[in-house]
Short mmCIF file of C-alpha atoms and ligand atoms in Angstrom, two decimals:
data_model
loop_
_atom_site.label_atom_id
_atom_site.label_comp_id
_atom_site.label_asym_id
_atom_site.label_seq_id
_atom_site.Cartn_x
_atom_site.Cartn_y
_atom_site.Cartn_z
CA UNK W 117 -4.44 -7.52 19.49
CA UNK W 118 -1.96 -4.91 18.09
CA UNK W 119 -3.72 -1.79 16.49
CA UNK W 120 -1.58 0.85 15.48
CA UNK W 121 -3.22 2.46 12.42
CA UNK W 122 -0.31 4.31 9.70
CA UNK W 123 -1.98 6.58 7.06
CA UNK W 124 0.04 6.43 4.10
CA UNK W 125 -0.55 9.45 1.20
CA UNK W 126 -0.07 7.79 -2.25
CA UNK W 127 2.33 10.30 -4.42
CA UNK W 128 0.92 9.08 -7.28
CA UNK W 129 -1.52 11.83 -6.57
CA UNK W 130 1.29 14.64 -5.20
CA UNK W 131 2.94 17.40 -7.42
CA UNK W 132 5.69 15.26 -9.52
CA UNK W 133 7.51 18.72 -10.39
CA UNK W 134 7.77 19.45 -6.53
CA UNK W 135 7.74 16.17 -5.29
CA UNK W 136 10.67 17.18 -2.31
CA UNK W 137 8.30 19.75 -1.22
CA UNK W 138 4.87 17.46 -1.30
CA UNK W 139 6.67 14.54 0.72
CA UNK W 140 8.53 17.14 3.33
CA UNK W 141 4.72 18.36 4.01
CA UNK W 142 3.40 15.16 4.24
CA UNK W 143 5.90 14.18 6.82
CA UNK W 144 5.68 17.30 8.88
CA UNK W 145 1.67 16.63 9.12
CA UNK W 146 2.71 13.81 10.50
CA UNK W 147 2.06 10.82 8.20
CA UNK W 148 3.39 7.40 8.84
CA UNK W 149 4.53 5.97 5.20
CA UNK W 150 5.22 7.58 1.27
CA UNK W 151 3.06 4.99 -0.44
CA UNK W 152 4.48 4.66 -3.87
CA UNK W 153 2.61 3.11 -6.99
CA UNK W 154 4.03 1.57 -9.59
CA UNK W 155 2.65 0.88 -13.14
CA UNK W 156 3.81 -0.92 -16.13
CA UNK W 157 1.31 -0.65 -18.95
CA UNK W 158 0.63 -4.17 -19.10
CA UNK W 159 -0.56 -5.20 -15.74
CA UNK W 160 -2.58 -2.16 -15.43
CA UNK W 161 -3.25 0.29 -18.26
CA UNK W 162 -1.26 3.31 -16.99
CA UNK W 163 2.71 3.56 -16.86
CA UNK W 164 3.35 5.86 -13.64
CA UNK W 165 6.87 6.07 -11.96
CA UNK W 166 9.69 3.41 -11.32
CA UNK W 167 13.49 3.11 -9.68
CA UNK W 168 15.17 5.83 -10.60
CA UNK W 169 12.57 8.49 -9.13
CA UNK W 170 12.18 5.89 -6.08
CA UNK W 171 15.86 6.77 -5.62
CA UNK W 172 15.27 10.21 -5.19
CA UNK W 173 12.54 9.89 -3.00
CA UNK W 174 14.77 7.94 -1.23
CA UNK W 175 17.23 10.71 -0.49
CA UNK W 176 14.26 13.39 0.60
CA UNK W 177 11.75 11.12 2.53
CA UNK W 178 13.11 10.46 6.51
CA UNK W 179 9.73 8.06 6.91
CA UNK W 180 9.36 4.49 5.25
CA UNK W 181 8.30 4.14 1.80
CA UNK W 182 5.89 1.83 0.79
CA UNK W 183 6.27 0.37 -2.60
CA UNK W 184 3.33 -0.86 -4.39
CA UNK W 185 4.34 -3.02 -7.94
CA UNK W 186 1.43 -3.06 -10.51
CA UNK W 187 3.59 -4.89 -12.70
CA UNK W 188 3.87 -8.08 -14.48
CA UNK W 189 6.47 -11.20 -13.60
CA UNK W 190 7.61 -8.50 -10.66
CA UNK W 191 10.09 -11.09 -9.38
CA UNK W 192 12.38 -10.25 -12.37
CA UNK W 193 13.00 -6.90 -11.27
CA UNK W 194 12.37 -6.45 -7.35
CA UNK W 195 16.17 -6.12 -6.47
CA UNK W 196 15.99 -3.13 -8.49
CA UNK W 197 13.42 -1.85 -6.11
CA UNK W 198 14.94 -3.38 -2.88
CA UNK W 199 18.29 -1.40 -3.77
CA UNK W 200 16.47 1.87 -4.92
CA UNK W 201 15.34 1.57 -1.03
CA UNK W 202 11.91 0.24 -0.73
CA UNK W 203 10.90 -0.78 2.61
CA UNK W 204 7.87 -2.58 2.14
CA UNK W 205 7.71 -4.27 -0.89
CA UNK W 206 4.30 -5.29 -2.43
CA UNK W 207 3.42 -7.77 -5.31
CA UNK W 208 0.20 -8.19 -6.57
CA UNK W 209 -0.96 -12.55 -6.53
CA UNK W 210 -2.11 -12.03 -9.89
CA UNK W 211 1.09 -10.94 -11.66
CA UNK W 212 3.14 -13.32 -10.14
CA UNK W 213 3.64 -17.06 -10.80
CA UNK W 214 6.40 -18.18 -8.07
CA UNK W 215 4.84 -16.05 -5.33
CA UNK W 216 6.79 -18.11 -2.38
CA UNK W 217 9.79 -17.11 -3.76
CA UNK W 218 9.60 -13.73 -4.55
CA UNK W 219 8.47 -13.26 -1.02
CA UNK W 220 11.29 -14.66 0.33
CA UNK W 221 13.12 -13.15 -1.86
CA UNK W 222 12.12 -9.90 -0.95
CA UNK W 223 12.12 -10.96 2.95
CA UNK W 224 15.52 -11.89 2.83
CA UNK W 225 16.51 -8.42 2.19
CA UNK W 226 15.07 -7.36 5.19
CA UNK W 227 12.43 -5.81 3.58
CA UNK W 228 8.75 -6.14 4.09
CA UNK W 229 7.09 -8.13 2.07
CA UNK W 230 3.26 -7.42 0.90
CA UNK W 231 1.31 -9.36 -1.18
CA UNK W 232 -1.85 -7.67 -3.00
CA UNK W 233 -5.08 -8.22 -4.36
CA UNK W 234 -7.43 -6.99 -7.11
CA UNK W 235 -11.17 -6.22 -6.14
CA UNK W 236 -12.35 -9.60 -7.66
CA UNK W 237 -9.62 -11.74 -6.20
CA UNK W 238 -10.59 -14.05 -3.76
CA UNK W 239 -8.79 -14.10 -0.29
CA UNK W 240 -8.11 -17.76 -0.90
CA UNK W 241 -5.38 -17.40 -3.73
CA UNK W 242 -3.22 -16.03 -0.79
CA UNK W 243 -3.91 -18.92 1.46
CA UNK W 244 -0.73 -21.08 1.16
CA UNK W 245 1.50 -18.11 1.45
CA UNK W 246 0.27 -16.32 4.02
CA UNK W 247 2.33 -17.46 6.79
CA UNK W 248 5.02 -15.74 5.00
CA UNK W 249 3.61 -12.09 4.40
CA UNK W 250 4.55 -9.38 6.34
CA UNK W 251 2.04 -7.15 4.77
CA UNK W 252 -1.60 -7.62 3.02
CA UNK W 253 -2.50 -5.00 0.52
CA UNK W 254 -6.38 -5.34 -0.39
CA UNK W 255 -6.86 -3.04 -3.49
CA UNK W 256 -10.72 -0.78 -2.88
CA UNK W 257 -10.19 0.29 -6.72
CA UNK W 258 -9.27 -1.62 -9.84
CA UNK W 259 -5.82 -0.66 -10.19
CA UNK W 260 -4.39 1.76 -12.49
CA UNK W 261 -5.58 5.17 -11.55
CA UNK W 262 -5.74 7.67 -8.84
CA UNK W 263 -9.25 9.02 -8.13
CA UNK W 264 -11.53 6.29 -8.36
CA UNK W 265 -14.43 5.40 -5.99
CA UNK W 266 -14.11 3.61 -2.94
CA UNK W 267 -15.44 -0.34 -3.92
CA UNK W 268 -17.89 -0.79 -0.88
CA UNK W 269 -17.48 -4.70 -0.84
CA UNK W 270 -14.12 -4.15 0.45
CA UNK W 271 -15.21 -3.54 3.84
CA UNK W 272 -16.78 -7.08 3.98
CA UNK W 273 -13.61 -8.90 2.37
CA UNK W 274 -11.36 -6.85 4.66
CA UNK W 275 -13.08 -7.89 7.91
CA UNK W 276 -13.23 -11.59 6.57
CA UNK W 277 -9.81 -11.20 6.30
CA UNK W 278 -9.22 -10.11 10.10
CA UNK W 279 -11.00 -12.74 11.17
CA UNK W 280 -8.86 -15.08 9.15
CA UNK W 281 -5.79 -13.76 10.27
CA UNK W 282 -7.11 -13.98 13.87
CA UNK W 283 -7.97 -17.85 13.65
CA UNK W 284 -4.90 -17.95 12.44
CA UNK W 285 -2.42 -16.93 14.61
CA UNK W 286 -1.43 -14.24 12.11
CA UNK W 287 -2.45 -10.87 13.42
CA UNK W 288 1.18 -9.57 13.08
CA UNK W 289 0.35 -9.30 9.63
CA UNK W 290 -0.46 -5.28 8.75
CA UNK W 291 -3.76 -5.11 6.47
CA UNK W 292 -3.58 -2.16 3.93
CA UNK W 293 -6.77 -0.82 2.31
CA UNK W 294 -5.69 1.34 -1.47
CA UNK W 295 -8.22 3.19 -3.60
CA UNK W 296 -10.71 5.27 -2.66
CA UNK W 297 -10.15 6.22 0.50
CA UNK W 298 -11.53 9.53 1.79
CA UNK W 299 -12.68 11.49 4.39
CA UNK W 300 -15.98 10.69 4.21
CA UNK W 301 -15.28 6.69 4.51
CA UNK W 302 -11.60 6.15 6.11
CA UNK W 303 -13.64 5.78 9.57
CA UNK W 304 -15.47 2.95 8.56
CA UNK W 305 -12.13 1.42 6.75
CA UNK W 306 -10.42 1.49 9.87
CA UNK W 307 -13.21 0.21 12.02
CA UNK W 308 -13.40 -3.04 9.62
CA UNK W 309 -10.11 -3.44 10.73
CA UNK W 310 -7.40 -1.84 8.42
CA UNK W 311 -3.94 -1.11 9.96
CA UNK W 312 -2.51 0.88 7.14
CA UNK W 313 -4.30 3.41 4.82
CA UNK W 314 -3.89 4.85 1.74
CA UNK W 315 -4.94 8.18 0.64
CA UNK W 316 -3.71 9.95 -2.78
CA UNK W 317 -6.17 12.24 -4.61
CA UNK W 318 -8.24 12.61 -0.97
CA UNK W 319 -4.42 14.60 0.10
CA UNK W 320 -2.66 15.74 -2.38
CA UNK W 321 -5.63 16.83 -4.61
CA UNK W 322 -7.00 18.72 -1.28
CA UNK W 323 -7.33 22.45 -0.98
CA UNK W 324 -5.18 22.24 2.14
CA UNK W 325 -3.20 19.15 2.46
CA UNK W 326 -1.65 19.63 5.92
CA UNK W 327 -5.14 20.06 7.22
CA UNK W 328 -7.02 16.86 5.54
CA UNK W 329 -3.71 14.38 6.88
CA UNK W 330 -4.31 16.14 10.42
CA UNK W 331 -8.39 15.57 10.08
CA UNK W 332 -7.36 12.13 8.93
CA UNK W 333 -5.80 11.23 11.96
CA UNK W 334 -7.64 12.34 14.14
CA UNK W 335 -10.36 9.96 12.31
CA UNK W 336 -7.46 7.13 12.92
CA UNK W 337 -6.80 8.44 16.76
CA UNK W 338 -3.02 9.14 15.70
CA UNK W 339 -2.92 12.33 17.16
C1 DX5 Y 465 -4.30 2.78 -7.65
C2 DX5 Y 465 -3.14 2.99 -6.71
C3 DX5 Y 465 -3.53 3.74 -5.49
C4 DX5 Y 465 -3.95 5.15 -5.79
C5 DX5 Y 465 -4.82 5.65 -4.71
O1 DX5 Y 465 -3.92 2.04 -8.74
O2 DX5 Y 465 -2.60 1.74 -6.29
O3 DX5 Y 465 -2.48 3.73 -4.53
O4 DX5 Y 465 -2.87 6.01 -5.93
O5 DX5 Y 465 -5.32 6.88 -5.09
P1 DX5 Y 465 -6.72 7.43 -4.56
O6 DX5 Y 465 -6.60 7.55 -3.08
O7 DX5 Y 465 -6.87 8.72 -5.27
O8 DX5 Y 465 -7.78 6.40 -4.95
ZN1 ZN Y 466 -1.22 1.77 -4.48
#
């Protein structure tokens, strides 16, 4: 089975005045994605950042961004975010009532398409449309705000999920793990079986940055 881990610093944490020089460092550490949050003020109660400063991360960033939407009825907007130049594009199940066709929506783009889920959602309400995800975003916070601790059932609902996937033929599907994630625990996030990891406050809210995404992957074996 494929396991190629990706750490992926959330810039919801990173300097927004200097965000050219936060995502050049991040990328010359060596990480794997820009993960990129999104909040609307209803869906969750925080408004962070949108398109127009995911077009200018666009034009600095030479790795993948990863575009997380914490926003209601996403499907009326994601060609916004598709153009802007997302390359994974996540939804969360609970915002979302024609799920199937926002996914394909988003797939026929080219881009990858992630569906996500709260802490209390239940792996089931993804069932039907799994086949069709490129991406599985489990959320290890309640969503909203950097910072947070790491919710410890996660690690049981992400290996669940593995085993899922395996029984079901599915294990080109990439399992992300958001919120929470530190030093201290991204071992064990990655050993329940995680493929892609986020980390915002954990980096960018570090003393030295360069040196907790290098210590990171060396946790991950990405050396
Ligand atoms: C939470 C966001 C996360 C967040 C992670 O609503 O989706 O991506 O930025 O931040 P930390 O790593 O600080 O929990
Ligand atoms: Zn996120």
């Amino acid at each position: 089975m494929k396991n190629i881990r990706k750490l992926a610093p959330s810039l919801l944490a990173a300097d927004f005045a200097n965000l050219e020089t936060d995502i050049r460092m991040a990328e010359s550490a060596g990480v794997d994605l820009h993960h990129f949050d999104v909040m609307d003020g209803q869906f969750v109660p925080n408004i962070s950042i949108g398109i127009p400063v995911l077009k200018a991360v666009k034009r600095v960033a030479s790795i993948p961004i990863d575009v997380h939407l914490m926003i209601e009825t996403p499907g009326l907007i994601i060609e916004a975010f598709i153009d802007a130049g997302a390359d994974y594009l996540t939804v969360h199940v609970e915002a979302e009532p024609n799920l199937h066709r926002v996914v394909q929506h988003i797939r026929s783009k080219g881009v990858k398409a992630g569906v996500a889920l709260n802490p209390h959602t239940s792996l089931s309400s993804i069932e039907e449309v799994m086949p069709d995800l490129d991406l599985i975003l489990l959320m290890s916070v309640n969503p909203g705000f950097g910072g947070q601790s790491f919710i410890s059932n996660t690690l049981d609902k992400l290996k669940r999920l593995k085993n899922i996937l395996i029984h079901r033929g599915l294990t080109h599907i990439e399992v992300e793990v958001d919120g929470g994630v530190k030093l201290d625990n991204i071992s064990d996030v990655a050993d329940a079986g995680a493929d892609i990891l986020v980390a915002g406050s954990a980096i960018y809210k570090s003393g030295n940055p360069q040196n907790t995404i290098r210590e990171m992957k060396g946790l991950l074996n990405i050396i």
